[in-house]
PDB file of C-alpha atoms in Angstrom:
ATOM      1  CA  MET C   1       7.580  23.014 -19.128  1.00 72.00           C
ATOM      2  CA  ALA C   2       5.458  20.788 -16.917  1.00 81.00           C
ATOM      3  CA  GLU C   3       5.974  17.053 -17.175  1.00 83.00           C
ATOM      4  CA  PRO C   4       2.826  15.026 -17.883  1.00 80.00           C
ATOM      5  CA  TYR C   5       1.948  13.289 -14.630  1.00 83.00           C
ATOM      6  CA  ALA C   6      -0.862  10.952 -13.708  1.00 86.00           C
ATOM      7  CA  GLU C   7      -2.025  10.041 -10.235  1.00 91.00           C
ATOM      8  CA  SER C   8      -4.772   7.503  -9.720  1.00 94.00           C
ATOM      9  CA  PRO C   9      -7.673   8.406  -7.385  1.00 95.00           C
ATOM     10  CA  LEU C  10      -6.440   5.861  -4.824  1.00 96.00           C
ATOM     11  CA  ALA C  11      -2.703   6.502  -5.179  1.00 94.00           C
ATOM     12  CA  THR C  12      -2.477   7.385  -1.491  1.00 95.00           C
ATOM     13  CA  TYR C  13      -4.471   4.283  -0.460  1.00 95.00           C
ATOM     14  CA  THR C  14      -2.075   1.588  -1.702  1.00 94.00           C
ATOM     15  CA  ASP C  15      -0.737   0.855   1.801  1.00 94.00           C
ATOM     16  CA  VAL C  16      -4.128   1.175   3.500  1.00 95.00           C
ATOM     17  CA  LEU C  17      -5.692  -1.355   1.116  1.00 95.00           C
ATOM     18  CA  GLU C  18      -2.679  -3.644   1.437  1.00 93.00           C
ATOM     19  CA  ARG C  19      -2.962  -3.591   5.251  1.00 92.00           C
ATOM     20  CA  SER C  20      -6.684  -4.390   5.194  1.00 91.00           C
ATOM     21  CA  SER C  21      -6.115  -7.467   3.036  1.00 92.00           C
ATOM     22  CA  VAL C  22      -6.066 -10.819   4.825  1.00 92.00           C
ATOM     23  CA  ARG C  23      -3.737 -13.466   3.462  1.00 90.00           C
ATOM     24  CA  GLY C  24      -5.661 -16.308   1.833  1.00 90.00           C
ATOM     25  CA  GLN C  25      -9.012 -14.680   2.726  1.00 92.00           C
ATOM     26  CA  LEU C  26      -9.328 -11.300   1.109  1.00 94.00           C
ATOM     27  CA  ARG C  27      -7.314  -8.977  -1.036  1.00 95.00           C
ATOM     28  CA  ILE C  28      -8.340  -5.427  -1.907  1.00 96.00           C
ATOM     29  CA  ALA C  29      -6.261  -3.432  -4.372  1.00 96.00           C
ATOM     30  CA  GLU C  30      -6.627  -0.705  -6.920  1.00 96.00           C
ATOM     31  CA  GLU C  31      -5.993  -1.512 -10.561  1.00 95.00           C
ATOM     32  CA  PRO C  32      -5.257   2.016 -11.708  1.00 94.00           C
ATOM     33  CA  PHE C  33      -5.279   3.554 -15.167  1.00 95.00           C
ATOM     34  CA  LEU C  34      -7.163   0.769 -16.983  1.00 96.00           C
ATOM     35  CA  ALA C  35      -8.325   1.917 -20.406  1.00 97.00           C
ATOM     36  CA  GLN C  36     -12.105   2.411 -20.560  1.00 97.00           C
ATOM     37  CA  VAL C  37     -14.060   3.302 -23.673  1.00 97.00           C
ATOM     38  CA  THR C  38     -17.829   3.724 -23.819  1.00 97.00           C
ATOM     39  CA  VAL C  39     -19.472   2.532 -27.041  1.00 97.00           C
ATOM     40  CA  ARG C  40     -23.054   3.301 -28.051  1.00 97.00           C
ATOM     41  CA  VAL C  41     -24.571   1.968 -31.237  1.00 97.00           C
ATOM     42  CA  ASP C  42     -27.849   0.389 -32.369  1.00 96.00           C
ATOM     43  CA  PRO C  43     -27.337  -3.303 -31.474  1.00 95.00           C
ATOM     44  CA  LYS C  44     -29.247  -4.444 -34.576  1.00 94.00           C
ATOM     45  CA  SER C  45     -27.234  -2.388 -37.045  1.00 94.00           C
ATOM     46  CA  PRO C  46     -24.446  -3.720 -39.282  1.00 95.00           C
ATOM     47  CA  ALA C  47     -22.195  -1.198 -37.485  1.00 96.00           C
ATOM     48  CA  ALA C  48     -22.642  -3.109 -34.205  1.00 96.00           C
ATOM     49  CA  GLU C  49     -21.438  -6.246 -35.961  1.00 95.00           C
ATOM     50  CA  ARG C  50     -18.428  -4.404 -37.376  1.00 96.00           C
ATOM     51  CA  VAL C  51     -17.607  -3.029 -33.908  1.00 96.00           C
ATOM     52  CA  GLY C  52     -17.722  -6.571 -32.509  1.00 95.00           C
ATOM     53  CA  THR C  53     -15.382  -7.801 -35.222  1.00 95.00           C
ATOM     54  CA  ALA C  54     -12.995  -4.904 -34.606  1.00 95.00           C
ATOM     55  CA  LEU C  55     -12.872  -5.749 -30.891  1.00 95.00           C
ATOM     56  CA  GLY C  56     -12.467  -9.488 -31.517  1.00 93.00           C
ATOM     57  CA  GLY C  57     -15.751 -10.705 -30.010  1.00 90.00           C
ATOM     58  CA  MET C  58     -19.428  -9.879 -30.483  1.00 91.00           C
ATOM     59  CA  LEU C  59     -20.923  -7.106 -28.363  1.00 95.00           C
ATOM     60  CA  PRO C  60     -22.849  -8.803 -25.527  1.00 95.00           C
ATOM     61  CA  ASN C  61     -26.623  -8.463 -25.997  1.00 92.00           C
ATOM     62  CA  GLN C  62     -27.870  -9.924 -22.718  1.00 93.00           C
ATOM     63  CA  SER C  63     -28.354  -7.828 -19.617  1.00 93.00           C
ATOM     64  CA  GLY C  64     -25.231  -8.067 -17.447  1.00 94.00           C
ATOM     65  CA  GLU C  65     -23.267 -10.125 -19.960  1.00 95.00           C
ATOM     66  CA  VAL C  66     -19.484  -9.797 -20.188  1.00 96.00           C
ATOM     67  CA  VAL C  67     -17.493 -10.788 -23.275  1.00 96.00           C
ATOM     68  CA  LEU C  68     -13.751 -11.362 -23.108  1.00 95.00           C
ATOM     69  CA  ALA C  69     -11.879 -10.525 -26.299  1.00 93.00           C
ATOM     70  CA  GLY C  70      -8.147 -11.011 -25.898  1.00 92.00           C
ATOM     71  CA  ASP C  71      -6.962  -8.473 -23.329  1.00 93.00           C
ATOM     72  CA  LEU C  72     -10.224  -6.521 -23.629  1.00 96.00           C
ATOM     73  CA  THR C  73     -13.308  -6.974 -21.450  1.00 96.00           C
ATOM     74  CA  VAL C  74     -16.605  -5.776 -22.922  1.00 97.00           C
ATOM     75  CA  LEU C  75     -19.343  -5.025 -20.354  1.00 97.00           C
ATOM     76  CA  TRP C  76     -23.058  -4.725 -21.132  1.00 97.00           C
ATOM     77  CA  LEU C  77     -24.261  -1.406 -19.678  1.00 96.00           C
ATOM     78  CA  GLY C  78     -27.559  -1.075 -21.519  1.00 94.00           C
ATOM     79  CA  PRO C  79     -29.356  -2.353 -24.613  1.00 93.00           C
ATOM     80  CA  ASP C  80     -27.313   0.001 -26.790  1.00 94.00           C
ATOM     81  CA  GLU C  81     -24.391   0.813 -24.511  1.00 96.00           C
ATOM     82  CA  TRP C  82     -21.157  -1.022 -23.666  1.00 97.00           C
ATOM     83  CA  LEU C  83     -17.960  -0.355 -21.762  1.00 97.00           C
ATOM     84  CA  VAL C  84     -14.705  -1.717 -23.155  1.00 97.00           C
ATOM     85  CA  VAL C  85     -12.063  -2.172 -20.461  1.00 97.00           C
ATOM     86  CA  GLY C  86      -8.458  -2.888 -21.376  1.00 96.00           C
ATOM     87  CA  PRO C  87      -4.928  -2.596 -20.061  1.00 96.00           C
ATOM     88  CA  GLU C  88      -3.369   0.805 -19.432  1.00 95.00           C
ATOM     89  CA  GLY C  89      -2.581   2.648 -22.627  1.00 93.00           C
ATOM     90  CA  ARG C  90      -4.986   0.737 -24.883  1.00 94.00           C
ATOM     91  CA  ASP C  91      -7.629   3.523 -24.862  1.00 94.00           C
ATOM     92  CA  ARG C  92      -6.410   5.327 -27.979  1.00 95.00           C
ATOM     93  CA  ASP C  93      -6.135   2.097 -29.964  1.00 96.00           C
ATOM     94  CA  VAL C  94      -9.610   0.872 -28.937  1.00 96.00           C
ATOM     95  CA  GLN C  95     -11.147   4.260 -29.658  1.00 96.00           C
ATOM     96  CA  GLU C  96      -9.607   4.386 -33.126  1.00 96.00           C
ATOM     97  CA  ARG C  97     -10.578   0.819 -34.029  1.00 96.00           C
ATOM     98  CA  VAL C  98     -14.190   1.220 -32.906  1.00 96.00           C
ATOM     99  CA  THR C  99     -14.550   4.623 -34.571  1.00 96.00           C
ATOM    100  CA  ALA C 100     -13.222   3.151 -37.821  1.00 97.00           C
ATOM    101  CA  ALA C 101     -15.669   0.218 -37.481  1.00 96.00           C
ATOM    102  CA  LEU C 102     -18.623   2.605 -37.005  1.00 95.00           C
ATOM    103  CA  ASP C 103     -17.640   4.065 -40.383  1.00 93.00           C
ATOM    104  CA  GLY C 104     -19.763   7.183 -39.959  1.00 93.00           C
ATOM    105  CA  GLU C 105     -22.911   5.375 -38.805  1.00 94.00           C
ATOM    106  CA  HIS C 106     -24.866   6.759 -35.873  1.00 95.00           C
ATOM    107  CA  GLY C 107     -23.073   5.903 -32.642  1.00 96.00           C
ATOM    108  CA  ALA C 108     -20.728   7.205 -29.982  1.00 96.00           C
ATOM    109  CA  VAL C 109     -17.227   6.247 -28.888  1.00 97.00           C
ATOM    110  CA  VAL C 110     -15.876   8.076 -25.836  1.00 97.00           C
ATOM    111  CA  ASP C 111     -12.709   7.540 -23.854  1.00 96.00           C
ATOM    112  CA  VAL C 112     -13.879   7.509 -20.220  1.00 96.00           C
ATOM    113  CA  SER C 113     -10.709   6.067 -18.685  1.00 95.00           C
ATOM    114  CA  ALA C 114     -10.445   8.848 -16.108  1.00 94.00           C
ATOM    115  CA  ASN C 115     -14.132   8.617 -15.169  1.00 95.00           C
ATOM    116  CA  ARG C 116     -13.791   5.510 -13.029  1.00 96.00           C
ATOM    117  CA  THR C 117     -11.040   3.656 -11.283  1.00 97.00           C
ATOM    118  CA  VAL C 118     -11.061  -0.089 -10.705  1.00 97.00           C
ATOM    119  CA  LEU C 119     -10.842  -1.817  -7.332  1.00 97.00           C
ATOM    120  CA  SER C 120     -10.241  -5.538  -7.348  1.00 96.00           C
ATOM    121  CA  VAL C 121     -11.667  -7.533  -4.454  1.00 96.00           C
ATOM    122  CA  THR C 122     -10.584 -11.169  -4.415  1.00 95.00           C
ATOM    123  CA  GLY C 123     -10.560 -14.133  -2.084  1.00 94.00           C
ATOM    124  CA  PRO C 124     -13.057 -16.423  -0.332  1.00 93.00           C
ATOM    125  CA  ARG C 125     -14.350 -13.511   1.798  1.00 94.00           C
ATOM    126  CA  ALA C 126     -14.958 -11.202  -1.173  1.00 95.00           C
ATOM    127  CA  ARG C 127     -18.653 -12.064  -1.528  1.00 94.00           C
ATOM    128  CA  ASP C 128     -19.389 -11.645   2.208  1.00 95.00           C
ATOM    129  CA  LEU C 129     -17.626  -8.304   2.174  1.00 96.00           C
ATOM    130  CA  LEU C 130     -19.500  -6.919  -0.839  1.00 97.00           C
ATOM    131  CA  ASN C 131     -22.869  -8.190   0.370  1.00 96.00           C
ATOM    132  CA  LYS C 132     -22.547  -5.971   3.446  1.00 96.00           C
ATOM    133  CA  GLY C 133     -23.319  -3.018   1.197  1.00 96.00           C
ATOM    134  CA  CYS C 134     -24.899  -4.485  -1.922  1.00 95.00           C
ATOM    135  CA  ALA C 135     -28.439  -5.884  -2.187  1.00 93.00           C
ATOM    136  CA  LEU C 136     -27.727  -8.134  -5.178  1.00 94.00           C
ATOM    137  CA  ASP C 137     -27.455 -11.885  -4.669  1.00 94.00           C
ATOM    138  CA  LEU C 138     -23.760 -12.501  -5.355  1.00 94.00           C
ATOM    139  CA  HIS C 139     -23.903 -16.280  -4.950  1.00 93.00           C
ATOM    140  CA  PRO C 140     -22.318 -17.933  -8.033  1.00 91.00           C
ATOM    141  CA  ARG C 141     -25.720 -19.509  -8.801  1.00 92.00           C
ATOM    142  CA  ALA C 142     -27.238 -16.059  -9.306  1.00 92.00           C
ATOM    143  CA  PHE C 143     -24.175 -14.042 -10.353  1.00 93.00           C
ATOM    144  CA  GLU C 144     -21.746 -16.257 -12.229  1.00 91.00           C
ATOM    145  CA  SER C 145     -18.330 -15.650 -13.778  1.00 92.00           C
ATOM    146  CA  ASN C 146     -18.173 -12.928 -16.365  1.00 93.00           C
ATOM    147  CA  ARG C 147     -21.369 -11.217 -15.313  1.00 95.00           C
ATOM    148  CA  CYS C 148     -21.625  -7.531 -14.540  1.00 96.00           C
ATOM    149  CA  ALA C 149     -24.214  -5.341 -12.854  1.00 97.00           C
ATOM    150  CA  GLN C 150     -24.603  -1.646 -12.351  1.00 97.00           C
ATOM    151  CA  THR C 151     -25.816  -1.217  -8.829  1.00 96.00           C
ATOM    152  CA  MET C 152     -25.099   0.489  -5.538  1.00 96.00           C
ATOM    153  CA  LEU C 153     -22.468  -0.533  -3.041  1.00 97.00           C
ATOM    154  CA  ALA C 154     -22.746   1.304   0.252  1.00 96.00           C
ATOM    155  CA  ARG C 155     -24.944   3.858  -1.541  1.00 94.00           C
ATOM    156  CA  ALA C 156     -22.246   4.601  -4.144  1.00 96.00           C
ATOM    157  CA  GLY C 157     -22.955   3.755  -7.768  1.00 96.00           C
ATOM    158  CA  VAL C 158     -20.631   1.034  -9.042  1.00 97.00           C
ATOM    159  CA  ILE C 159     -20.263  -1.359 -11.916  1.00 97.00           C
ATOM    160  CA  LEU C 160     -19.721  -4.736 -10.312  1.00 97.00           C
ATOM    161  CA  VAL C 161     -17.977  -7.370 -12.430  1.00 97.00           C
ATOM    162  CA  ARG C 162     -17.538 -10.984 -11.371  1.00 96.00           C
ATOM    163  CA  ARG C 163     -14.359 -12.104 -13.047  1.00 92.00           C
ATOM    164  CA  ASP C 164     -14.092 -15.590 -11.604  1.00 84.00           C
ATOM    165  CA  ALA C 165     -16.512 -17.564  -9.461  1.00 71.00           C
ATOM    166  CA  GLU C 166     -14.112 -20.403  -8.528  1.00 76.00           C
ATOM    167  CA  ALA C 167     -11.597 -18.137  -6.850  1.00 83.00           C
ATOM    168  CA  PRO C 168     -14.025 -15.294  -6.076  1.00 91.00           C
ATOM    169  CA  SER C 169     -12.731 -12.262  -7.857  1.00 94.00           C
ATOM    170  CA  PHE C 170     -14.603  -9.025  -8.435  1.00 96.00           C
ATOM    171  CA  TRP C 171     -13.928  -5.722 -10.094  1.00 97.00           C
ATOM    172  CA  LEU C 172     -15.580  -2.597  -8.744  1.00 97.00           C
ATOM    173  CA  LEU C 173     -15.622   0.239 -11.224  1.00 98.00           C
ATOM    174  CA  VAL C 174     -16.273   3.363  -9.207  1.00 98.00           C
ATOM    175  CA  ARG C 175     -16.308   7.015 -10.147  1.00 97.00           C
ATOM    176  CA  SER C 176     -13.049   8.741  -9.230  1.00 96.00           C
ATOM    177  CA  SER C 177     -14.745  11.157  -6.846  1.00 96.00           C
ATOM    178  CA  PHE C 178     -16.362   8.258  -4.937  1.00 97.00           C
ATOM    179  CA  ALA C 179     -13.227   6.094  -4.919  1.00 97.00           C
ATOM    180  CA  ARG C 180     -11.807   7.200  -1.565  1.00 97.00           C
ATOM    181  CA  TYR C 181     -15.204   6.986   0.110  1.00 97.00           C
ATOM    182  CA  LEU C 182     -15.671   3.450  -1.202  1.00 97.00           C
ATOM    183  CA  ALA C 183     -12.112   2.456  -0.246  1.00 97.00           C
ATOM    184  CA  ASP C 184     -12.740   3.739   3.299  1.00 97.00           C
ATOM    185  CA  TRP C 185     -15.970   1.760   3.441  1.00 97.00           C
ATOM    186  CA  LEU C 186     -14.258  -1.423   2.176  1.00 97.00           C
ATOM    187  CA  VAL C 187     -11.432  -1.076   4.702  1.00 96.00           C
ATOM    188  CA  ASP C 188     -13.944  -0.633   7.514  1.00 95.00           C
ATOM    189  CA  ALA C 189     -16.106  -3.528   6.302  1.00 95.00           C
ATOM    190  CA  ALA C 190     -13.036  -5.797   6.037  1.00 95.00           C
ATOM    191  CA  GLU C 191     -11.920  -5.048   9.596  1.00 93.00           C
ATOM    192  CA  GLU C 192     -13.631  -8.097  11.121  1.00 92.00           C
ATOM    193  CA  TYR C 193     -11.783 -10.496   8.794  1.00 91.00           C
ATOM    194  CA  ARG C 194      -8.454  -8.957   9.761  1.00 83.00           C
ATOM    195  CA  SER C 195      -9.012  -9.434  13.459  1.00 71.00           C
ATOM    196  CA  GLY C 196      -9.591 -13.147  12.988  1.00 59.00           C
ATOM    197  CA  GLY C 197     -12.134 -15.613  11.744  1.00 51.00           C
ATOM    198  CA  GLY C 198     -15.169 -13.389  11.318  1.00 45.00           C
ATOM    199  CA  GLU C 199     -16.180 -13.448  14.995  1.00 47.00           C
ATOM    200  CA  PRO C 200     -17.500 -10.102  16.180  1.00 46.00           C
TER     201      PRO C 200
ATOM    202  CA  MET J   1     -38.549  -0.806   0.266  1.00 86.00           C
ATOM    203  CA  LEU J   2     -40.176  -1.693  -3.045  1.00 90.00           C
ATOM    204  CA  LEU J   3     -38.596  -4.303  -5.292  1.00 92.00           C
ATOM    205  CA  ILE J   4     -38.967  -2.918  -8.806  1.00 94.00           C
ATOM    206  CA  HIS J   5     -38.580  -5.019 -11.945  1.00 92.00           C
ATOM    207  CA  CYS J   6     -36.469  -3.187 -14.482  1.00 93.00           C
ATOM    208  CA  PRO J   7     -37.310  -4.634 -17.914  1.00 91.00           C
ATOM    209  CA  TRP J   8     -33.571  -4.866 -18.612  1.00 93.00           C
ATOM    210  CA  CYS J   9     -31.891  -5.626 -15.279  1.00 93.00           C
ATOM    211  CA  GLY J  10     -34.589  -7.557 -13.398  1.00 92.00           C
ATOM    212  CA  ALA J  11     -35.611  -7.021  -9.779  1.00 92.00           C
ATOM    213  CA  ARG J  12     -33.715  -4.261  -8.011  1.00 95.00           C
ATOM    214  CA  ASP J  13     -34.158  -2.163  -4.892  1.00 94.00           C
ATOM    215  CA  GLU J  14     -36.286   0.952  -5.130  1.00 95.00           C
ATOM    216  CA  ALA J  15     -33.226   3.030  -4.125  1.00 95.00           C
ATOM    217  CA  GLU J  16     -31.715   2.417  -7.565  1.00 96.00           C
ATOM    218  CA  PHE J  17     -34.669   4.097  -9.288  1.00 96.00           C
ATOM    219  CA  ARG J  18     -36.050   7.590  -9.710  1.00 96.00           C
ATOM    220  CA  TYR J  19     -39.727   8.334 -10.170  1.00 96.00           C
ATOM    221  CA  GLY J  20     -40.879  10.015 -13.358  1.00 95.00           C
ATOM    222  CA  GLY J  21     -44.518  10.790 -12.608  1.00 94.00           C
ATOM    223  CA  GLN J  22     -47.588   9.888 -14.620  1.00 95.00           C
ATOM    224  CA  ALA J  23     -46.975   8.107 -17.926  1.00 92.00           C
ATOM    225  CA  HIS J  24     -48.515   8.989 -21.284  1.00 90.00           C
ATOM    226  CA  VAL J  25     -48.818  12.728 -20.683  1.00 92.00           C
ATOM    227  CA  ASP J  26     -48.340  13.967 -24.226  1.00 91.00           C
ATOM    228  CA  ARG J  27     -46.983  17.431 -24.931  1.00 93.00           C
ATOM    229  CA  PRO J  28     -49.419  19.467 -27.002  1.00 94.00           C
ATOM    230  CA  PRO J  29     -48.125  19.221 -30.592  1.00 93.00           C
ATOM    231  CA  ASP J  30     -48.378  22.982 -31.040  1.00 94.00           C
ATOM    232  CA  PRO J  31     -47.879  24.784 -27.703  1.00 93.00           C
ATOM    233  CA  ASN J  32     -48.865  28.103 -29.300  1.00 94.00           C
ATOM    234  CA  ALA J  33     -52.276  26.738 -30.206  1.00 95.00           C
ATOM    235  CA  VAL J  34     -53.357  25.991 -26.624  1.00 95.00           C
ATOM    236  CA  ASP J  35     -54.529  28.561 -24.105  1.00 95.00           C
ATOM    237  CA  ASP J  36     -52.939  29.149 -20.693  1.00 95.00           C
ATOM    238  CA  ARG J  37     -55.403  26.899 -18.941  1.00 96.00           C
ATOM    239  CA  GLU J  38     -54.673  23.902 -21.203  1.00 95.00           C
ATOM    240  CA  TRP J  39     -50.918  24.522 -21.036  1.00 96.00           C
ATOM    241  CA  GLY J  40     -51.092  24.784 -17.251  1.00 95.00           C
ATOM    242  CA  GLU J  41     -52.978  21.504 -17.084  1.00 95.00           C
ATOM    243  CA  TYR J  42     -50.378  19.823 -19.310  1.00 95.00           C
ATOM    244  CA  LEU J  43     -47.568  21.105 -17.081  1.00 95.00           C
ATOM    245  CA  PHE J  44     -48.986  20.670 -13.621  1.00 95.00           C
ATOM    246  CA  VAL J  45     -52.195  18.685 -13.406  1.00 95.00           C
ATOM    247  CA  ARG J  46     -51.886  14.925 -12.944  1.00 96.00           C
ATOM    248  CA  ASP J  47     -54.288  12.146 -12.101  1.00 95.00           C
ATOM    249  CA  ASN J  48     -54.227  10.957  -8.519  1.00 95.00           C
ATOM    250  CA  PRO J  49     -56.225   7.745  -8.480  1.00 95.00           C
ATOM    251  CA  ARG J  50     -56.590   5.231  -5.715  1.00 96.00           C
ATOM    252  CA  GLY J  51     -55.810   2.043  -7.624  1.00 92.00           C
ATOM    253  CA  ARG J  52     -54.042   1.301 -10.884  1.00 91.00           C
ATOM    254  CA  PHE J  53     -51.872   4.133 -12.151  1.00 93.00           C
ATOM    255  CA  SER J  54     -49.532   4.241 -15.179  1.00 93.00           C
ATOM    256  CA  GLU J  55     -46.273   5.849 -14.240  1.00 93.00           C
ATOM    257  CA  ARG J  56     -42.698   6.242 -15.420  1.00 94.00           C
ATOM    258  CA  TRP J  57     -39.540   5.146 -13.646  1.00 95.00           C
ATOM    259  CA  VAL J  58     -35.873   5.380 -14.569  1.00 96.00           C
ATOM    260  CA  HIS J  59     -33.270   2.883 -13.412  1.00 96.00           C
ATOM    261  CA  SER J  60     -30.867   5.685 -12.582  1.00 95.00           C
ATOM    262  CA  ALA J  61     -28.274   3.658 -10.664  1.00 95.00           C
ATOM    263  CA  GLY J  62     -28.394   0.821 -13.188  1.00 94.00           C
ATOM    264  CA  CYS J  63     -28.932   0.785 -16.927  1.00 94.00           C
ATOM    265  CA  ARG J  64     -30.364   4.352 -16.926  1.00 93.00           C
ATOM    266  CA  ARG J  65     -33.343   3.384 -19.111  1.00 94.00           C
ATOM    267  CA  TRP J  66     -36.875   4.752 -18.703  1.00 94.00           C
ATOM    268  CA  PHE J  67     -39.808   2.368 -18.564  1.00 91.00           C
ATOM    269  CA  ASP J  68     -43.511   2.416 -17.762  1.00 91.00           C
ATOM    270  CA  VAL J  69     -45.204   0.431 -15.031  1.00 92.00           C
ATOM    271  CA  VAL J  70     -48.746   0.144 -13.783  1.00 93.00           C
ATOM    272  CA  ARG J  71     -48.710   0.520 -10.011  1.00 94.00           C
ATOM    273  CA  ASP J  72     -51.637   0.097  -7.694  1.00 93.00           C
ATOM    274  CA  THR J  73     -51.366   3.172  -5.487  1.00 95.00           C
ATOM    275  CA  ALA J  74     -53.220   1.422  -2.666  1.00 96.00           C
ATOM    276  CA  THR J  75     -51.110  -1.757  -2.543  1.00 95.00           C
ATOM    277  CA  ASN J  76     -47.920  -0.768  -4.441  1.00 94.00           C
ATOM    278  CA  GLU J  77     -48.335  -3.859  -6.632  1.00 92.00           C
ATOM    279  CA  MET J  78     -46.596  -3.264  -9.937  1.00 91.00           C
ATOM    280  CA  SER J  79     -47.281  -4.918 -13.275  1.00 86.00           C
ATOM    281  CA  ALA J  80     -47.114  -4.600 -17.042  1.00 65.00           C
ATOM    282  CA  GLU J  81     -43.693  -3.094 -17.344  1.00 53.00           C
ATOM    283  CA  VAL J  82     -42.694  -2.404 -20.913  1.00 58.00           C
ATOM    284  CA  PRO J  83     -39.822  -0.273 -22.264  1.00 56.00           C
ATOM    285  CA  SER J  84     -41.086   3.288 -22.200  1.00 56.00           C
ATOM    286  CA  ARG J  85     -42.903   4.407 -25.316  1.00 56.00           C
ATOM    287  CA  SER J  86     -42.591   8.088 -24.510  1.00 51.00           C
ATOM    288  CA  GLY J  87     -38.904   8.235 -23.534  1.00 45.00           C
ATOM    289  CA  ARG J  88     -35.578   7.092 -24.823  1.00 39.00           C
ATOM    290  CA  ARG J  89     -34.844   3.398 -24.541  1.00 35.00           C
TER     291      ARG J  89
END
């Protein structure tokens, strides 16, 4: 019988990403296998409140808002749509808790963990790097800690999450089939920082 | 490139959006009750004004919601965006 076996979309890129990181300036790495669950429910319904309670923090209701609830991160994706991101293996638990909280009311809970993989881009150069392919203003004044945006990075659709503005730290949630393209683009875009100082 | 104001996400590049054609084109309530000419007009015939034009857009690379805008076809000025009345939120 076959053994269950999981390989992340960027499993073969670990070394490549490691080599393109610049100590103290920029670090690019995959955070594979994070649990991701999509939740859709009417934000004004009692069910939405119950879902918030079950997750340990209210569902964010502002565009681009991120709510941290213990080891879970809840991203606003739309006025009635959220993405719950958690550590590897939490997907089943989150799915069951949210489904129980819906209690049969109209809504949807779907495990989408394999849909996207997560790239973390951290360091003082992270914003410069991302702005080479992203039209959003990523300055902390405009895009502060715990904000998210669905946008395009180098023409690939991503969910961009700013985790910390002080020590710039971003998550890029990218569809598995775009992951290697985006990793290639990031490695290429980071080249100038590797070869010293940012001079061309 | 146009800068389009999504009612949910704010100003974003045109590349994140898809165009949905003229807004407020209502499907005949009973398609069997209209003749071929009326049905053909519902399917294919759209206004093509020079000036203000109500149209639908979807923020396909963002929140994926439909909304209506009024765009001046001569100047591309957009205004009066409200969440779409004819589509899903």
